[in-house]
XYZ file of C-alpha atoms in Angstrom:
336
model
C 71.730 26.719 21.466
C 68.942 29.156 22.354
C 65.408 28.083 23.157
C 64.080 29.867 20.064
C 66.442 27.891 17.825
C 65.416 24.623 19.427
C 61.758 25.504 18.860
C 62.485 26.407 15.226
C 64.330 23.118 14.633
C 61.599 21.057 16.276
C 58.929 22.890 14.252
C 60.827 22.285 11.014
C 61.274 18.597 11.862
C 57.587 18.281 12.694
C 56.645 19.873 9.384
C 58.859 17.408 7.502
C 57.265 14.472 9.338
C 53.764 15.767 8.645
C 54.652 16.343 4.987
C 56.005 12.810 4.600
C 53.009 11.341 6.385
C 50.417 13.253 4.406
C 52.105 12.527 1.086
C 52.444 8.837 1.974
C 48.779 8.526 2.953
C 47.726 10.517 -0.101
C 49.813 8.224 -2.309
C 48.328 5.093 -0.767
C 44.746 6.292 -0.915
C 44.835 7.803 -4.394
C 47.030 5.167 -6.031
C 46.414 1.820 -4.403
C 42.709 2.271 -3.724
C 42.048 3.933 -7.057
C 43.850 1.075 -8.791
C 41.816 -1.431 -6.806
C 38.492 0.159 -7.691
C 39.475 0.803 -11.302
C 40.118 -2.935 -11.592
C 36.784 -3.647 -9.915
C 34.907 -1.386 -12.306
C 36.770 -2.905 -15.244
C 35.425 -6.314 -14.198
C 31.880 -5.252 -13.331
C 31.210 -2.709 -16.098
C 30.370 0.975 -16.208
C 30.356 3.305 -13.215
C 26.776 4.319 -13.992
C 23.461 2.667 -14.737
C 20.084 3.555 -16.182
C 17.240 4.388 -13.803
C 13.775 4.525 -15.361
C 11.740 7.599 -14.434
C 8.711 6.867 -16.602
C 8.175 3.485 -18.252
C 6.939 3.495 -21.816
C 7.991 2.264 -25.246
C 11.431 0.661 -24.915
C 12.224 1.531 -28.535
C 11.546 5.233 -27.997
C 13.564 6.477 -25.057
C 14.571 9.864 -23.673
C 17.849 10.127 -21.748
C 18.237 12.633 -18.915
C 21.876 13.575 -18.275
C 23.088 15.576 -15.298
C 26.038 17.979 -15.253
C 26.409 19.249 -11.691
C 29.501 20.845 -10.209
C 32.713 22.167 -11.704
C 33.403 20.694 -15.148
C 36.869 19.367 -14.523
C 38.601 16.064 -15.159
C 39.996 15.081 -11.773
C 40.799 11.526 -12.797
C 39.217 8.265 -11.597
C 36.842 8.612 -8.677
C 38.119 7.267 -5.380
C 35.972 5.767 -2.601
C 37.739 8.233 -0.314
C 36.641 11.240 -2.396
C 33.409 13.141 -2.080
C 30.774 12.554 -4.738
C 30.735 15.103 -7.517
C 31.128 15.697 -11.216
C 32.706 12.779 -13.086
C 33.995 13.901 -16.470
C 34.819 10.515 -17.930
C 31.504 9.062 -16.825
C 29.608 11.837 -18.648
C 31.655 11.317 -21.820
C 30.907 7.592 -21.632
C 27.190 8.328 -21.310
C 27.311 10.524 -24.400
C 29.214 7.793 -26.241
C 26.518 5.268 -25.269
C 23.855 7.554 -26.740
C 25.790 7.655 -30.010
C 25.432 3.874 -30.289
C 21.989 3.307 -28.749
C 19.394 3.659 -31.491
C 16.511 3.396 -29.020
C 17.398 6.803 -27.552
C 15.427 9.397 -29.493
C 15.968 12.524 -27.381
C 18.137 14.057 -24.654
C 17.452 16.387 -21.766
C 20.667 17.840 -20.381
C 20.288 19.200 -16.852
C 23.069 21.726 -16.168
C 23.826 23.096 -12.705
C 27.419 24.231 -13.005
C 29.606 27.349 -12.810
C 31.651 25.967 -15.691
C 35.171 24.619 -15.524
C 38.098 23.698 -17.722
C 38.376 24.905 -21.305
C 39.339 21.450 -22.572
C 36.704 19.563 -20.565
C 33.942 21.919 -21.712
C 35.096 21.451 -25.298
C 35.043 17.651 -24.821
C 31.365 17.743 -23.887
C 30.474 20.240 -26.602
C 32.150 18.084 -29.267
C 30.241 14.977 -28.152
C 26.910 16.818 -28.165
C 27.523 18.194 -31.664
C 28.559 14.719 -32.859
C 25.271 13.284 -31.546
C 23.326 16.004 -33.341
C 25.200 15.288 -36.562
C 25.213 11.482 -36.450
C 21.931 10.750 -34.662
C 19.860 13.833 -35.525
C 17.921 13.691 -32.256
C 16.572 16.685 -30.297
C 18.506 17.987 -27.291
C 16.864 20.245 -24.716
C 18.703 21.894 -21.833
C 17.277 22.451 -18.369
C 19.347 24.993 -16.449
C 19.348 24.726 -12.672
C 20.453 27.351 -10.184
C 23.575 28.053 -12.240
C 24.687 27.345 -15.787
C 27.429 29.891 -16.274
C 30.550 30.105 -18.435
C 31.454 26.490 -19.311
C 27.965 25.521 -18.147
C 26.573 27.752 -20.885
C 29.248 26.632 -23.376
C 27.988 23.033 -23.279
C 24.356 24.226 -23.448
C 24.748 26.470 -26.494
C 24.265 23.822 -29.240
C 20.967 22.543 -27.771
C 17.730 22.857 -29.727
C 16.095 24.699 -26.813
C 17.317 26.098 -23.505
C 15.023 26.439 -20.502
C 15.826 28.493 -17.409
C 14.382 29.289 -14.012
C 13.786 33.011 -13.366
C 16.511 32.834 -10.710
C 19.013 30.856 -12.796
C 22.459 32.455 -12.954
C 23.833 32.053 -16.457
C 25.953 33.905 -18.998
C 29.507 34.667 -17.841
C 30.675 34.158 -21.415
C 34.428 34.550 -21.311
C 37.733 32.999 -20.280
C 39.798 33.465 -17.142
C 43.302 32.459 -16.089
C 44.668 33.258 -12.642
C 47.687 32.686 -10.445
C 48.925 33.904 -7.078
C 51.885 36.218 -6.639
C 53.451 36.169 -3.190
C 56.874 37.525 -4.191
C 56.539 40.673 -2.081
C 55.444 38.699 0.974
C 58.313 36.253 0.540
C 60.748 39.120 0.314
C 59.429 40.630 3.543
C 59.887 37.421 5.539
C 63.220 36.580 3.962
C 62.389 33.690 1.631
C 64.558 33.287 -1.477
C 63.614 31.220 -4.539
C 66.247 29.459 -6.637
C 64.932 28.818 -10.155
C 66.897 27.020 -12.844
C 65.193 27.094 -16.237
C 65.913 26.450 -19.893
C 64.313 29.597 -21.260
C 63.035 33.003 -20.148
C 59.378 31.922 -20.207
C 59.654 28.489 -18.562
C 58.406 29.860 -15.236
C 55.682 32.017 -16.750
C 53.007 32.865 -14.139
C 55.327 31.791 -11.365
C 53.962 32.914 -7.968
C 57.392 34.115 -6.814
C 57.981 36.940 -9.326
C 56.169 39.646 -11.240
C 54.816 38.844 -14.694
C 56.500 40.663 -17.561
C 54.619 42.526 -20.286
C 55.822 40.047 -22.912
C 54.433 37.167 -20.862
C 51.116 38.928 -20.293
C 50.787 39.606 -24.035
C 51.429 35.931 -24.841
C 48.816 34.741 -22.387
C 46.294 37.359 -23.502
C 46.613 36.083 -27.069
C 45.827 32.558 -25.877
C 42.874 33.794 -23.852
C 41.554 35.763 -26.819
C 41.647 32.675 -29.057
C 39.558 30.683 -26.562
C 37.182 33.613 -26.150
C 36.582 33.917 -29.893
C 35.862 30.184 -30.062
C 33.375 30.537 -27.198
C 31.619 33.453 -28.911
C 31.479 31.558 -32.211
C 29.948 28.514 -30.527
C 27.245 30.648 -28.918
C 26.554 32.431 -32.214
C 26.205 29.118 -34.075
C 24.129 27.443 -31.399
C 21.746 30.342 -30.812
C 21.562 31.489 -34.444
C 22.879 34.922 -33.470
C 25.439 37.183 -35.065
C 28.880 37.397 -33.468
C 28.265 41.107 -32.884
C 25.047 40.397 -30.970
C 26.732 37.742 -28.847
C 29.588 40.086 -27.977
C 27.110 42.630 -26.617
C 26.622 40.283 -23.638
C 29.864 38.277 -23.870
C 31.867 40.501 -21.539
C 31.866 38.116 -18.588
C 28.601 39.431 -17.134
C 26.167 37.085 -15.434
C 22.419 37.328 -15.919
C 19.237 35.823 -14.528
C 16.713 33.756 -16.443
C 14.677 36.716 -17.667
C 17.752 38.530 -18.953
C 18.993 35.372 -20.681
C 15.701 34.981 -22.547
C 15.568 38.665 -23.515
C 19.164 38.585 -24.796
C 18.560 35.480 -26.900
C 20.659 33.113 -24.792
C 17.643 31.063 -23.622
C 14.184 30.217 -24.952
C 11.688 29.735 -22.134
C 11.086 29.104 -18.450
C 10.825 25.592 -17.069
C 12.161 23.221 -14.446
C 13.482 19.764 -15.321
C 10.078 17.963 -15.385
C 8.663 20.780 -17.523
C 11.552 20.440 -19.970
C 11.009 16.680 -20.283
C 7.305 17.282 -20.946
C 8.112 19.977 -23.506
C 10.474 17.650 -25.366
C 7.837 14.919 -25.487
C 5.059 17.243 -26.642
C 6.977 19.414 -29.081
C 8.848 16.526 -30.705
C 5.753 14.355 -31.088
C 6.733 11.409 -28.895
C 3.832 9.027 -28.205
C 4.747 7.040 -25.106
C 8.503 7.223 -24.537
C 10.465 5.675 -21.721
C 12.258 8.389 -19.775
C 15.393 7.367 -17.904
C 18.361 9.001 -16.230
C 21.948 7.913 -15.712
C 22.812 7.338 -12.062
C 26.029 6.174 -10.359
C 26.296 2.405 -10.220
C 26.458 0.653 -6.872
C 29.975 0.735 -5.512
C 31.825 -0.641 -2.516
C 31.126 2.471 -0.441
C 27.430 2.568 -1.321
C 27.011 -0.930 0.102
C 27.617 0.616 3.507
C 25.360 3.606 2.828
C 28.199 6.087 3.124
C 31.360 7.239 1.440
C 34.473 5.675 2.871
C 35.812 9.181 3.285
C 33.089 9.783 5.839
C 34.735 7.262 8.147
C 37.782 9.471 8.516
C 37.036 12.674 10.393
C 39.025 15.749 9.416
C 39.122 19.183 10.869
C 39.757 22.389 8.960
C 43.404 22.547 10.013
C 44.331 19.074 8.777
C 42.517 19.634 5.475
C 44.370 22.908 4.947
C 47.740 21.307 5.743
C 47.031 18.427 3.364
C 46.030 20.831 0.583
C 49.128 22.971 1.050
C 51.476 19.992 1.136
C 49.993 17.813 -1.596
C 48.062 20.072 -3.962
C 49.702 21.534 -7.026
C 47.583 23.179 -9.672
C 49.321 24.946 -12.537
C 47.498 28.028 -13.848
C 45.088 27.048 -16.601
C 42.483 28.662 -18.803
C 38.970 28.206 -17.473
C 35.426 28.803 -18.610
C 34.482 29.373 -14.990
C 32.360 31.801 -13.019
C 33.235 32.451 -9.366
C 35.379 30.428 -6.985
C 34.266 26.916 -6.078
């Protein structure tokens, strides 16, 4: 057997070993440790707690909620994962507000490029339910970015505040997939696909999309887009026609958002809290925010993931071998 063949066989064997190892470690870390910490949280309570920012009347409280990062439900947080947006935790916070009669107002701080269509709708539905059932004011403070899904969840608020440099807008829906069929053909890779119908592998990366498939997906995208536009029109008291003038996916800064009717005024988070207190006639409210509860990793002052050093190559290999993300509709601006 030639040297080249031996090298190819050894490389293939090494790849199999790496694949098995990475998948095994991923399984252990994401299953066993997640299960362990889910059980721990089940025994100790919520994954968040209230931190008082300004002590006042305990029967008149203002809740500050934070939505930072991509709005996506990635499942239970693991001590081996980096800190970030926690979808279920935010929904639980909103559910708490529904039941807590001492909470008289909400400031929602949004610093997000958006995210999943379903996750954004989850948050929107909870906010609207609070407005309907509790009838309490909700102000939004936009950070450096509140685009696409970040704007979607902001739209029903009573007032929206921006920074002049805030990036917002991006009203629209996107759905993407890779297509490496031509590359595969050039290097001699064949794909064997067995399916039960002609559309079962729609948006497959190993073949061209047909016109019929594109038309089907465009219809789905259009439905989500019309819902997005309607939500903005309702929340901002604008006509659908006026919303569509800026609902072409464009981004805008704070000034442009105010001039187009998508925002009300300038203000950073402390300014928005003060505006809510003054404009809504609160006397001496307690202002608090939801913060992550102490966890196992925080006891050591660091994420457990920080104990395991990775280089770019190992992270890329792990992503390629263990990550699978089906194409999905997103209210998302940019690539995060």
